Short mmCIF file of C-alpha atoms and ligand atoms in Angstrom, two decimals:
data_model
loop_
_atom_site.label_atom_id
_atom_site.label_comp_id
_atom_site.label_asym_id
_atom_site.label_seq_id
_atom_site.Cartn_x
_atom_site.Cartn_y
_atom_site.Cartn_z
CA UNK Z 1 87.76 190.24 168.62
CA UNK Z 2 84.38 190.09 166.61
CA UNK Z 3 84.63 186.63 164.49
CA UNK Z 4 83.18 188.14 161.10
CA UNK Z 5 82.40 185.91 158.08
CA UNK Z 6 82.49 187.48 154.87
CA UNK Z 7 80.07 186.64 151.91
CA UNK Z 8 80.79 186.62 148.48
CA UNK Z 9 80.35 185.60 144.68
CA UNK Z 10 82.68 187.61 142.53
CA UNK Z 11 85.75 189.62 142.44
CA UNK Z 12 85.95 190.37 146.05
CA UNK Z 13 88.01 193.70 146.14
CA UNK Z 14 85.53 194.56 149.12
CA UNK Z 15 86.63 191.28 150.75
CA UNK Z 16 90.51 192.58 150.24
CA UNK Z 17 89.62 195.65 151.78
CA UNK Z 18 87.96 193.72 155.13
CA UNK Z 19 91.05 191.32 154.83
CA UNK Z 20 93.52 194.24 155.14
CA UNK Z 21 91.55 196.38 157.83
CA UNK Z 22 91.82 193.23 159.83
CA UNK Z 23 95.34 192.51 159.53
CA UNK Z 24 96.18 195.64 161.33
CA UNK Z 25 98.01 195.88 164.80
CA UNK Z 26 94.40 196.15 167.45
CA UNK Z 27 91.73 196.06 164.21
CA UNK Z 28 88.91 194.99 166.78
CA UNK Z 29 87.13 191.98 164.24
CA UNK Z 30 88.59 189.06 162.52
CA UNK Z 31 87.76 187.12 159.64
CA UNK Z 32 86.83 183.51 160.78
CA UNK Z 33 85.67 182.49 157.19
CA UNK Z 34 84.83 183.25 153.45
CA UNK Z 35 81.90 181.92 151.97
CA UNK Z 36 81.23 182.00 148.41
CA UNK Z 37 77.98 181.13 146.26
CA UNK Z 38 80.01 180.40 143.55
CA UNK Z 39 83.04 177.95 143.09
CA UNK Z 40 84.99 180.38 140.44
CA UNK Z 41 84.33 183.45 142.43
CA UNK Z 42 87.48 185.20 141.79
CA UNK Z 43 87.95 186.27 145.97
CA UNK Z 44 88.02 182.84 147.00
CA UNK Z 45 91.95 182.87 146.10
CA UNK Z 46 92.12 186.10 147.64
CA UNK Z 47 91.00 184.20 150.96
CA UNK Z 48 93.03 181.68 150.39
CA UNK Z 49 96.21 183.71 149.87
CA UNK Z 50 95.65 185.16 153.66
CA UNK Z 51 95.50 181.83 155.23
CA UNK Z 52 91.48 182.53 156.07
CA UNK Z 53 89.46 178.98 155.35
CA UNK Z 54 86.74 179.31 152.89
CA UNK Z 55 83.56 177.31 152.04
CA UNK Z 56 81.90 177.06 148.57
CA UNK Z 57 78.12 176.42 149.09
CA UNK Z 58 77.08 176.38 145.35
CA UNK Z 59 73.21 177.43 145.16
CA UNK Z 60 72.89 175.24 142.22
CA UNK Z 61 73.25 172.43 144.43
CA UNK Z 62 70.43 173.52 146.78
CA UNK Z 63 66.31 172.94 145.88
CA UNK Z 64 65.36 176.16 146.66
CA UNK Z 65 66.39 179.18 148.54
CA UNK Z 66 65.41 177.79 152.16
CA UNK Z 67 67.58 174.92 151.32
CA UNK Z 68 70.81 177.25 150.39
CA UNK Z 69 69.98 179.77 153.13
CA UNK Z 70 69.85 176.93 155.71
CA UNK Z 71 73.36 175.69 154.69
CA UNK Z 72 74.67 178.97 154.83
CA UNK Z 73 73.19 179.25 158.15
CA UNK Z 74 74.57 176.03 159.33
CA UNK Z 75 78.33 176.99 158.28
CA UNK Z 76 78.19 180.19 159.64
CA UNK Z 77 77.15 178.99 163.49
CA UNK Z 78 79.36 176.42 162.72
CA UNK Z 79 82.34 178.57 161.96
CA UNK Z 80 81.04 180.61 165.49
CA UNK Z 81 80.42 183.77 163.02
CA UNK Z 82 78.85 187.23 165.04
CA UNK Z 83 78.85 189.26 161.94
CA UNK Z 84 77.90 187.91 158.61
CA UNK Z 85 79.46 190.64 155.70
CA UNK Z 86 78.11 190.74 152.52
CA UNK Z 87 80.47 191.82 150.27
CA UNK Z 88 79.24 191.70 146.48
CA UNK Z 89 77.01 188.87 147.54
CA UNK Z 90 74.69 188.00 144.66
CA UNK Z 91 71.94 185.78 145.75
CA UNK Z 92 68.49 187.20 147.99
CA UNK Z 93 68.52 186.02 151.18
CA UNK Z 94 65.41 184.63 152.65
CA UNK Z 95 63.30 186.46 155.10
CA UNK Z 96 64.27 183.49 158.00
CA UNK Z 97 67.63 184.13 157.00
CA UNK Z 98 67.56 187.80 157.25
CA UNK Z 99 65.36 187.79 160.87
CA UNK Z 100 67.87 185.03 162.28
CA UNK Z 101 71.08 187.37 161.92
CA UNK Z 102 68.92 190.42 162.19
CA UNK Z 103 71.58 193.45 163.22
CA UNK Z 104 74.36 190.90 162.46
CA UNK Z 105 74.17 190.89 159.14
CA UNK Z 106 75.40 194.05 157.00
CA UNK Z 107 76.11 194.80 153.15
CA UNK Z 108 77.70 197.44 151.53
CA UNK Z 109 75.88 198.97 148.33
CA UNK Z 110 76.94 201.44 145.64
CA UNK Z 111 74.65 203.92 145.81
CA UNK Z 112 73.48 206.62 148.49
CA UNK Z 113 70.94 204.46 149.55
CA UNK Z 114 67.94 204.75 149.45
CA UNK Z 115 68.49 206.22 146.33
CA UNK Z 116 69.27 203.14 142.89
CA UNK Z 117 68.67 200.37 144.79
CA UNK Z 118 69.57 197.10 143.04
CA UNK Z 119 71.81 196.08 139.92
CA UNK Z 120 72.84 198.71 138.16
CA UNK Z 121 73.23 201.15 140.86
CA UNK Z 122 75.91 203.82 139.09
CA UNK Z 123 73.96 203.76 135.79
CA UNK Z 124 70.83 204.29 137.63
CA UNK Z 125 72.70 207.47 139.12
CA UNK Z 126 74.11 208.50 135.51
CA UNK Z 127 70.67 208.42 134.32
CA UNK Z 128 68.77 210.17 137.52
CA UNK Z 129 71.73 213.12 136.38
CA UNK Z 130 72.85 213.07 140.46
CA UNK Z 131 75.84 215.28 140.53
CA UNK Z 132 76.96 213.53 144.10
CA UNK Z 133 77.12 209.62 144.02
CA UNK Z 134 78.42 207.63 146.57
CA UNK Z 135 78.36 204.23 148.92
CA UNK Z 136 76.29 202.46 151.94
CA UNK Z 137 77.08 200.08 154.53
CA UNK Z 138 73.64 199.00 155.81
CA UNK Z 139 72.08 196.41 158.71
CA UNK Z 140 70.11 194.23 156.13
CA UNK Z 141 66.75 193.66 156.32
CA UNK Z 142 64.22 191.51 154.20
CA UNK Z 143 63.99 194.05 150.97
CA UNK Z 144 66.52 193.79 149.08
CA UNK Z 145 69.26 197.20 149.86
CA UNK Z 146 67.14 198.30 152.84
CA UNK Z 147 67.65 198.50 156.22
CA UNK Z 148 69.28 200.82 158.91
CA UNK Z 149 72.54 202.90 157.12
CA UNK Z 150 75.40 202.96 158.94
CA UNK Z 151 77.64 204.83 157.59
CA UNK Z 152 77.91 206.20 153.61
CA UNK Z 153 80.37 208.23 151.31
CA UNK Z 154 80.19 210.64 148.97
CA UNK Z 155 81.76 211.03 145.68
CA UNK Z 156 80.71 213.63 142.88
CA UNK Z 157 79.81 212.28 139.42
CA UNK Z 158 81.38 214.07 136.70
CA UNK Z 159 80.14 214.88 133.34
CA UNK Z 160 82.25 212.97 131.41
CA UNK Z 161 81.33 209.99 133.14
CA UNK Z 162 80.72 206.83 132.52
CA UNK Z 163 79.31 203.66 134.17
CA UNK Z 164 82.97 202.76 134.70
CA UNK Z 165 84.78 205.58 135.75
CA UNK Z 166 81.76 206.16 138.77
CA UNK Z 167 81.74 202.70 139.55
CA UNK Z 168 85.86 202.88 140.23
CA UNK Z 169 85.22 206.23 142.26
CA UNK Z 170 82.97 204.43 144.20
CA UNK Z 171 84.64 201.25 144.99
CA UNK Z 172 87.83 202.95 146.04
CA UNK Z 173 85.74 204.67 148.54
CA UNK Z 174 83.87 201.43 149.14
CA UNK Z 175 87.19 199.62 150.01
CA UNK Z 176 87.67 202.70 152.64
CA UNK Z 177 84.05 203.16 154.41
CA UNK Z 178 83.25 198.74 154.81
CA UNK Z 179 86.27 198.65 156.81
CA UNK Z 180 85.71 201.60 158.82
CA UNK Z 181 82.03 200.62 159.36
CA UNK Z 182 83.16 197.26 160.63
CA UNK Z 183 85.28 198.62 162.91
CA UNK Z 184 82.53 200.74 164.48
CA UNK Z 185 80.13 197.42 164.76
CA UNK Z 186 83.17 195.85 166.69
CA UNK Z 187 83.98 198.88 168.89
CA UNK Z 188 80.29 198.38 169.91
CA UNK Z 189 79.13 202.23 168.51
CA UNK Z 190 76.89 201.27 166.82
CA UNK Z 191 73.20 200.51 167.35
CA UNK Z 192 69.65 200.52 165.78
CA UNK Z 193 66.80 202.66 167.06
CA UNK Z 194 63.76 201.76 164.90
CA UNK Z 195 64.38 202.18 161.19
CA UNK Z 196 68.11 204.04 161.94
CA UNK Z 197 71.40 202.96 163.01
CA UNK Z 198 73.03 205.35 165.59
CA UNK Z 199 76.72 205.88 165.73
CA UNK Z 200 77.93 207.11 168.86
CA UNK Z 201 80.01 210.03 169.05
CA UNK Z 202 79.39 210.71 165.93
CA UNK Z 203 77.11 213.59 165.79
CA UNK Z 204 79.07 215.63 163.87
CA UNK Z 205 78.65 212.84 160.68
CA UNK Z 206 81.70 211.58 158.39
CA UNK Z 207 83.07 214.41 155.99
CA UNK Z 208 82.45 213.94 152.09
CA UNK Z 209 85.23 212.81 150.34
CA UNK Z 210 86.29 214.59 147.25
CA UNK Z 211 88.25 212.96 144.37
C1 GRF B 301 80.60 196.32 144.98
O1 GRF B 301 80.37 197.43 144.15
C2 GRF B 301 79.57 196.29 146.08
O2 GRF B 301 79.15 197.55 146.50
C3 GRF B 301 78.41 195.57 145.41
O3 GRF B 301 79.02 194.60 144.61
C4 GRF B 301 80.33 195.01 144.26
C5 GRF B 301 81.26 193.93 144.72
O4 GRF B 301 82.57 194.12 144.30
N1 GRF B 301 77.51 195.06 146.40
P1 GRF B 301 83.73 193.24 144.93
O5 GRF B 301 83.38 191.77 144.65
O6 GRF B 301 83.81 193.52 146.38
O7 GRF B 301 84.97 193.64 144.20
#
């Protein structure tokens, strides 16, 4: 089993998703520990209601971002994490971070990267006019939403759209494709040539979802 720790600052429906995935019968990872930036974060009780030990490392209380990042850093080896999740994760991580976990450390984004990186990311696609939106679960690397895609889905935007009717398309397909890319890091399928991630037996690529 892959000891995964999860990190978060908000809601954390992505961290329900992971949560669930791992709960079922031979799900090849396990959630050793929830981390969250912020005390209120709402998916700290979310963690707590599935009996998985979480940590609040508040970034006010740190100097400076080396200072947080090597906190973080400390919890997660000593917690024994493999896989470091960011799931709606608000804070840049430093460069030392990034290269110490580097292919062990993955986020999922709400765009088709590397299309709207950043904040924002649906109205950025309202505004481009896409007609096809979608999500990406990426290895992270030092610029912020870059790095080697692992897997992505597809969702069209429709014209009476809004901000927040895409954003809930997306997220329900968010809460399908973290899970599902998780489970191909465990299974060991997946790994990074250069600038892409290969997934083995996967040449035929995932269908796009409709909805
Ligand atoms: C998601 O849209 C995710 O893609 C982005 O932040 C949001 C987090 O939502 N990185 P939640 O906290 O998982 O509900």
């Amino acid at each position: 089993m892959l000891r995964v720790a999860v990190l978060i600052s908000g809601r954390g429906s992505n961290l329900q998703a992971l949560i669930d995935a791992c709960r079922q019968p031979d799900f090849p990872a396990g959630i050793v520990r929830v981390i969250a930036n912020r005390p209120t974060a709402g998916g700290l009780a979310r963690a707590a209601d599935a009996g998985i030990a979480t940590t609040v490392i508040d970034h006010r209380d740190h100097a400076g971002r080396d200072a947080f990042d090597a906190a973080l850093n400390k919890d997660l080896r000593a917690h024994g994490a493999e896989l470091v999740c960011l799931a709606g994760f608000m804070r840049i991580l430093t460069p030392g971070f990034v290269a110490a976990w580097r292919d062990r450390l993955i986020n999922i984004h709400p765009s088709l990267l590397p299309s709207f990186k950043g904040l924002d990311a649906q109205r950025g696609a309202l505004d481009a006019g896409v007609k096809i939106a979608g999500c990406t679960v990426h290895f992270v690397r030092a610029e912020m939403d870059s790095g080697p895609i692992i897997a992505q889905a597809a969702v069209p935007v429709l014209a009476d759209d809004d901000e927040q009717s895409l954003a809930a398309r997306i997220l329900e397909q968010e809460h399908v494709l973290y899970p599902q890319a998780l489970k191909l890091i465990a299974r060991g399928r997946v790994r990074v040539e250069g600038d892409r991630a290969i997934v083995d037996g996967d040449a035929a690529g995932p269908a796009m979802r409709r909805r």
